mmCIF file of C-alpha atoms and ligand atoms in Angstrom:
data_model
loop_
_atom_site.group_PDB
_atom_site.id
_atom_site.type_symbol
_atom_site.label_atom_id
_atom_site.label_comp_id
_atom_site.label_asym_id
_atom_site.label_seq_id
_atom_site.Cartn_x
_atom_site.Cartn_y
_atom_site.Cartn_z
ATOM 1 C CA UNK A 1 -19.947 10.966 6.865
ATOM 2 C CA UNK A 2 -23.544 12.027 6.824
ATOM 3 C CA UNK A 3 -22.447 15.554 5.597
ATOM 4 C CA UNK A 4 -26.212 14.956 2.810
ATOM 5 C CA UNK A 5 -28.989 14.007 5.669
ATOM 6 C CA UNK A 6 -32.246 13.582 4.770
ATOM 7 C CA UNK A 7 -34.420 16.752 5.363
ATOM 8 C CA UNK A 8 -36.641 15.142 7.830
ATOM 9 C CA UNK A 9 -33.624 14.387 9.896
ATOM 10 C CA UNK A 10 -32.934 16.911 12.520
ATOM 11 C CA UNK A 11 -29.371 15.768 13.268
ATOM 12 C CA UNK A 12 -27.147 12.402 13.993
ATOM 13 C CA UNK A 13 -27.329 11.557 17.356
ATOM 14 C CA UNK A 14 -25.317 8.314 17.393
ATOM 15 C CA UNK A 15 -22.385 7.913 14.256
ATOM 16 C CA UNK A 16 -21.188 4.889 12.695
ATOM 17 C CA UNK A 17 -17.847 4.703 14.394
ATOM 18 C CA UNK A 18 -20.154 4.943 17.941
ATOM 19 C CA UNK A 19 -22.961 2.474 16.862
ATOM 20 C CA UNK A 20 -19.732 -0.204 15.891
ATOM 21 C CA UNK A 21 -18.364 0.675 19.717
ATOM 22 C CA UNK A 22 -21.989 0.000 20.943
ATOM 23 C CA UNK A 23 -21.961 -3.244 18.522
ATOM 24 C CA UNK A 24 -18.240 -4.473 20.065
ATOM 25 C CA UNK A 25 -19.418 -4.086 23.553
ATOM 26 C CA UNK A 26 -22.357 -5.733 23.222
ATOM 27 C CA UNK A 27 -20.277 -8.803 21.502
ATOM 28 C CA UNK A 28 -17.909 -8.682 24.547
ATOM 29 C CA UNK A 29 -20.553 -9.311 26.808
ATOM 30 C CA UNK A 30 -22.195 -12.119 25.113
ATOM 31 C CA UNK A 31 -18.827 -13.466 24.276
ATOM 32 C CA UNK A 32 -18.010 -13.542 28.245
ATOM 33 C CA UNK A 33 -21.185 -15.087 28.779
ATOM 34 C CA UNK A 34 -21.949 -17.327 26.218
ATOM 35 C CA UNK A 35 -18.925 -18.587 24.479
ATOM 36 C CA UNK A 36 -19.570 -22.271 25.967
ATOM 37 C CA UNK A 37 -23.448 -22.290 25.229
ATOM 38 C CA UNK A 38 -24.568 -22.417 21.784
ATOM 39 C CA UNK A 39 -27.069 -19.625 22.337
ATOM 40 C CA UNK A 40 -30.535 -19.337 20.081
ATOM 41 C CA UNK A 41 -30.131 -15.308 19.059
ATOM 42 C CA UNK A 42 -33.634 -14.304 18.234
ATOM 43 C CA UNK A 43 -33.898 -10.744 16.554
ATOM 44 C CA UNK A 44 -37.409 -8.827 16.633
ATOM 45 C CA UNK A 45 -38.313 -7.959 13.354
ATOM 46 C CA UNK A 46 -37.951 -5.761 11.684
ATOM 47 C CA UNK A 47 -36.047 -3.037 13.879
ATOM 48 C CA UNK A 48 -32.874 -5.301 14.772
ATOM 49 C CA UNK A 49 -32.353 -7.079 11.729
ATOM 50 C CA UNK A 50 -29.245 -4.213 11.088
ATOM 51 C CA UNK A 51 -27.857 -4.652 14.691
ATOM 52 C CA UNK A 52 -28.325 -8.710 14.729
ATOM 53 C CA UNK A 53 -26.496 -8.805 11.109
ATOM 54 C CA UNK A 54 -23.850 -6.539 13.105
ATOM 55 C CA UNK A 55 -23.395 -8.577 16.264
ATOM 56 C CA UNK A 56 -23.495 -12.159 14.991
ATOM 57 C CA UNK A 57 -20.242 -11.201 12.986
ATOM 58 C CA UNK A 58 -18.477 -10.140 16.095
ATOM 59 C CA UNK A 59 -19.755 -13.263 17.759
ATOM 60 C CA UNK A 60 -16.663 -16.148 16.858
ATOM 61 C CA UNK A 61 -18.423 -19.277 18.917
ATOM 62 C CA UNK A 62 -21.432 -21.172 17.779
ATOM 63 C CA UNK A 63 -24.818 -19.936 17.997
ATOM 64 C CA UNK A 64 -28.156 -20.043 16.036
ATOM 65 C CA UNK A 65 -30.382 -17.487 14.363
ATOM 66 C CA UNK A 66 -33.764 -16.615 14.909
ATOM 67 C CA UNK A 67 -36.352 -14.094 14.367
ATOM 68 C CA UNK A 68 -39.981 -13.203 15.818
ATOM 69 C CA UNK A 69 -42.179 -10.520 14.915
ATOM 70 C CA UNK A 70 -44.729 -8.600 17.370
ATOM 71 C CA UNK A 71 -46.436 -6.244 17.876
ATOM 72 C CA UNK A 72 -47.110 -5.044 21.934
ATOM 73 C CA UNK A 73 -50.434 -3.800 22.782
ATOM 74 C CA UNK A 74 -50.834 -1.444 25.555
ATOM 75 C CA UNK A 75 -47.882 -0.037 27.640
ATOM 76 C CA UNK A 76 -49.421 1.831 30.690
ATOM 77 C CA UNK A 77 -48.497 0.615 34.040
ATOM 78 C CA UNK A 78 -52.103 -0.807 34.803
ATOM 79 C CA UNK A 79 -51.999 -2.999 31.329
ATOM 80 C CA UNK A 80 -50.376 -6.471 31.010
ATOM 81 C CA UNK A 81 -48.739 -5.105 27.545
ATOM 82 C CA UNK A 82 -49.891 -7.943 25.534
ATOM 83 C CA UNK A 83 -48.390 -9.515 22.804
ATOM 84 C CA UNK A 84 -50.031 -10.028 19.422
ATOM 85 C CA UNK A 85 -47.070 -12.390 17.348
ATOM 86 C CA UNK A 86 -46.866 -11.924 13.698
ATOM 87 C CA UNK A 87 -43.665 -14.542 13.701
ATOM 88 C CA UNK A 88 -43.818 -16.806 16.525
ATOM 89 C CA UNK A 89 -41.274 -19.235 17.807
ATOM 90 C CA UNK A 90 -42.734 -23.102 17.890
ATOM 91 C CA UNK A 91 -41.819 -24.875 21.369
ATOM 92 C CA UNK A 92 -39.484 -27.464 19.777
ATOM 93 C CA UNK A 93 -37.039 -24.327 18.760
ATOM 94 C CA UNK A 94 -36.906 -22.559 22.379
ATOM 95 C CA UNK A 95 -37.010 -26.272 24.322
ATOM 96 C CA UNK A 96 -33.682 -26.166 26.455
ATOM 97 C CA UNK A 97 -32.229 -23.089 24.765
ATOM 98 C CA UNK A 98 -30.239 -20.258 26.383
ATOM 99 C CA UNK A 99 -32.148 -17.060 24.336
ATOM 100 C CA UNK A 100 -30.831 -13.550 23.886
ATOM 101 C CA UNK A 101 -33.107 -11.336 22.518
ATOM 102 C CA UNK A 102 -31.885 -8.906 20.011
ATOM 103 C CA UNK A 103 -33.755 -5.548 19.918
ATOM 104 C CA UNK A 104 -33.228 -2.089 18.339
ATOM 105 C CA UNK A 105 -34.238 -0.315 21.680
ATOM 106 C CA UNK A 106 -35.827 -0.489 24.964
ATOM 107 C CA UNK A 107 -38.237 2.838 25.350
ATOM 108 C CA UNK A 108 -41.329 2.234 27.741
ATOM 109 C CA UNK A 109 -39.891 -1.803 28.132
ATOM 110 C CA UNK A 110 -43.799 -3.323 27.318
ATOM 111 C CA UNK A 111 -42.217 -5.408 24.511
ATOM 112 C CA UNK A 112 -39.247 -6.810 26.012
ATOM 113 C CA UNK A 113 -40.561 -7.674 29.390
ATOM 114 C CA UNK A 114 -43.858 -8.931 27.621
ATOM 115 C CA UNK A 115 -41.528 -10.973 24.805
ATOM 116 C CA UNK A 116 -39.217 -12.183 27.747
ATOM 117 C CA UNK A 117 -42.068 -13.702 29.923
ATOM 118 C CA UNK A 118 -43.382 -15.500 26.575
ATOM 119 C CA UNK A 119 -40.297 -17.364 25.429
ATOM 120 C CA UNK A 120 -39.721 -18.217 28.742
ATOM 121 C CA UNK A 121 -43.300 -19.941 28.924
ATOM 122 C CA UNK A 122 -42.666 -21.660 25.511
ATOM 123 C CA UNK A 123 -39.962 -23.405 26.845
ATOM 124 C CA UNK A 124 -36.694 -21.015 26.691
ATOM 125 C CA UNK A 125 -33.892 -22.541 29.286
ATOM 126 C CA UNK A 126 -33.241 -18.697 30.050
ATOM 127 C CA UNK A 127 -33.763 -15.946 28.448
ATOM 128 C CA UNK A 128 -31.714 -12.365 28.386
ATOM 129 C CA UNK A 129 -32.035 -9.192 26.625
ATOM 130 C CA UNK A 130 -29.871 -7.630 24.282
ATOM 131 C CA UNK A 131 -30.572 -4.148 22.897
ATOM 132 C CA UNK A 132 -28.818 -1.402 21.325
ATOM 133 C CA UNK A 133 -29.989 1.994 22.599
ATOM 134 C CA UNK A 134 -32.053 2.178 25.522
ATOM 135 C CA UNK A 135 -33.890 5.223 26.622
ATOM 136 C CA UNK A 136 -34.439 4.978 30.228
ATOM 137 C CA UNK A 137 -36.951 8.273 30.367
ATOM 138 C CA UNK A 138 -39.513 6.562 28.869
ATOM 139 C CA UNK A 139 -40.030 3.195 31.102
ATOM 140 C CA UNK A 140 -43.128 2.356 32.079
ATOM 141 C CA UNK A 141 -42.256 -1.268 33.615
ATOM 142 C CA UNK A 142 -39.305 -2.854 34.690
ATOM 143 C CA UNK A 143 -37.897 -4.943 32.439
ATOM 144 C CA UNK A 144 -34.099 -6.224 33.089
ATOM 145 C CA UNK A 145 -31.629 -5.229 30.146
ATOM 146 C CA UNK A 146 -28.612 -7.312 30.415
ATOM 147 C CA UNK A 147 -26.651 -5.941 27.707
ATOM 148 C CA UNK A 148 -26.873 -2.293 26.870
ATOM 149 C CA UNK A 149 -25.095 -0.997 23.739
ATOM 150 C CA UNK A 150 -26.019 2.757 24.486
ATOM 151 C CA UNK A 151 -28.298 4.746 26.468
ATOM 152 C CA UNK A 152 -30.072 7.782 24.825
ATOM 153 C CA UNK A 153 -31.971 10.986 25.597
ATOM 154 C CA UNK A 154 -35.651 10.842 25.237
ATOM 155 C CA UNK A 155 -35.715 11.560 21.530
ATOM 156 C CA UNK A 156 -37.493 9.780 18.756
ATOM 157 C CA UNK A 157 -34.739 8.595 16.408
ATOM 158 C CA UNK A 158 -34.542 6.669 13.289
ATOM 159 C CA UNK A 159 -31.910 4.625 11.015
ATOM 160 C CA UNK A 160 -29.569 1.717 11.400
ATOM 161 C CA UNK A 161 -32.799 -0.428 11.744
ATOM 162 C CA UNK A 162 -35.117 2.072 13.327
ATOM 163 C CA UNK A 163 -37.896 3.282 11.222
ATOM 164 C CA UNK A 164 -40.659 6.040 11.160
ATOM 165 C CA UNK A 165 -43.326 4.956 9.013
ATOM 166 C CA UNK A 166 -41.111 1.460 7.573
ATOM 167 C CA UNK A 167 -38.607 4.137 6.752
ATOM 168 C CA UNK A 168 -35.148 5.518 7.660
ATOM 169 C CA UNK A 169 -34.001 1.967 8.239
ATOM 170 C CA UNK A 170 -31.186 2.064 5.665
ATOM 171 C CA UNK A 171 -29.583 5.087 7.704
ATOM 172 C CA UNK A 172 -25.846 4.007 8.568
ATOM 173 C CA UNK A 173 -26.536 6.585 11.860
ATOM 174 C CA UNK A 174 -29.239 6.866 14.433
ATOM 175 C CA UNK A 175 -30.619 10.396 14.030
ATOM 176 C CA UNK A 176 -33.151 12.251 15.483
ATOM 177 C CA UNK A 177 -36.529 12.594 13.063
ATOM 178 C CA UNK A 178 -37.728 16.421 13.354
ATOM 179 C CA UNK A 179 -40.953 16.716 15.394
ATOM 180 C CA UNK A 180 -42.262 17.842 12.469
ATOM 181 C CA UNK A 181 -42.602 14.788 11.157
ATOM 182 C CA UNK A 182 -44.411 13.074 13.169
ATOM 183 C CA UNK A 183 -46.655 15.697 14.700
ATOM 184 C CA UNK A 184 -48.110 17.084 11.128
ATOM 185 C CA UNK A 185 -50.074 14.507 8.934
HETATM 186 P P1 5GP B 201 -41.547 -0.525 24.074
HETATM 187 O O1 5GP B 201 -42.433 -1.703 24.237
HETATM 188 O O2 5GP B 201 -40.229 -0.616 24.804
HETATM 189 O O3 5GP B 201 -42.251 0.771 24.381
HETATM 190 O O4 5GP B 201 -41.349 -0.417 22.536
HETATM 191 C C1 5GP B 201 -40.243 -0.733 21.864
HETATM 192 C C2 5GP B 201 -40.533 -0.549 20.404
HETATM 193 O O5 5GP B 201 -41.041 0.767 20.125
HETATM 194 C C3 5GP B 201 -39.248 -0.678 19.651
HETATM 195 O O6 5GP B 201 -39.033 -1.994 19.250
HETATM 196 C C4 5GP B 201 -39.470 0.258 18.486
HETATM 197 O O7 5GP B 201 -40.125 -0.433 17.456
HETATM 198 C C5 5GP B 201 -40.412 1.316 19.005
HETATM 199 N N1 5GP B 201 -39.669 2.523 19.417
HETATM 200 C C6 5GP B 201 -39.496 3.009 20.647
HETATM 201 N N2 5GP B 201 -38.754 4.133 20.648
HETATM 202 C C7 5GP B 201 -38.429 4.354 19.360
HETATM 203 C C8 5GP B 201 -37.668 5.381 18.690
HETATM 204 O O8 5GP B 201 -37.099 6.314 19.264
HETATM 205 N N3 5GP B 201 -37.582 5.264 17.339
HETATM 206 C C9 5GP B 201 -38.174 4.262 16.642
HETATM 207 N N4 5GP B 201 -38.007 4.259 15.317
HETATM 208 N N5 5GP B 201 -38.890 3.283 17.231
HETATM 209 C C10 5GP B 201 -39.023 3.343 18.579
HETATM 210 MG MG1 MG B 202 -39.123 -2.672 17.005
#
């Protein structure tokens, strides 16, 4: 696999075969905890549409499908990381439900802990956070990640859903872009 990559790609950092371990033990832990609940599965767009296509096939109990767009604002420790919604939830979907939030990756944890707080005030019974990589380094606020497919060195890495640019999304890996790429132009 991957013996062509793309010349902007500096190597893979996470393989299929991994990213369908990370996938499986992500499903285990949602199956444990919310085979008897109907949960609302909300993916942010557009980063975890890959991984919530993924998981919901591993999932074998009833659930629903969602999806919200944002963007986060700010991210240093002083700022309240706000939230500017591009695809927002209405009330009448979130009243009562049990949430997990499916996200590509957790880096300084503004989004998530911002996106958490939100759905919670629109209604969500409870909310929890599903992600697939998470690269502790980088966090700026604490943010509670209940289910944690991988965790990853502080490298800026694209595919499987991630993008640079709305690109590299159609990866099958995660790989790491070259610096080169993003430092230039
Ligand atoms: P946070 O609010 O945790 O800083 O931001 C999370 C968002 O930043 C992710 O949803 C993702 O869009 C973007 N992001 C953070 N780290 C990476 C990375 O290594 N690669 C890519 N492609 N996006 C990243
Ligand atoms: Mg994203």
């Amino acid at each position: 696999m991957a013996t062509n990559l793309p010349p902007e790609i500096e190597r893979v950092l996470v393989p299929e075969a991994q990213l369908a371990a990370a996938v499986e033990s992500l499903a285990a832990g949602l199956t444990r905890d919310y085979a008897d609940r109907h949960p609302l599965m909300i993916g942010a767009l557009t980063g975890a549409v890959v991984l919530l296509a993924d998981l919901v096939r591993r999932l074998e109990f009833p659930l629903t499908v969602e999806f919200v767009k944002v963007r986060s604002y700010g991210g240093s420790a002083e700022s309240s990381g706000e939230l500017a919604w591009d695809l927002e939830p209405d009330a009448a979907t979130l009243a009562g439900r049990h949430v997990v939030i499916v996200e590509d990756i957790a880096d300084t944890g503004v989004t998530l802990r911002e996106l958490r707080a939100q759905l919670l005030a629109k209604g969500a019974a409870s909310v929890a956070v599903a992600v697939l990589l998470d690269k502790p380094e980088r966090r700026k606020v604490d943010v509670q990640l209940e289910y944690v497919g991988l965790t990853i060195p502080d490298e800026f890495v694209v595919g499987y859903g991630l993008d640079f640019d709305q690109r590299f999304r159609n990866l099958p890996y995660v790989g790491v872009l070259r610096r080169a790429v993003y430092e230039t132009s």
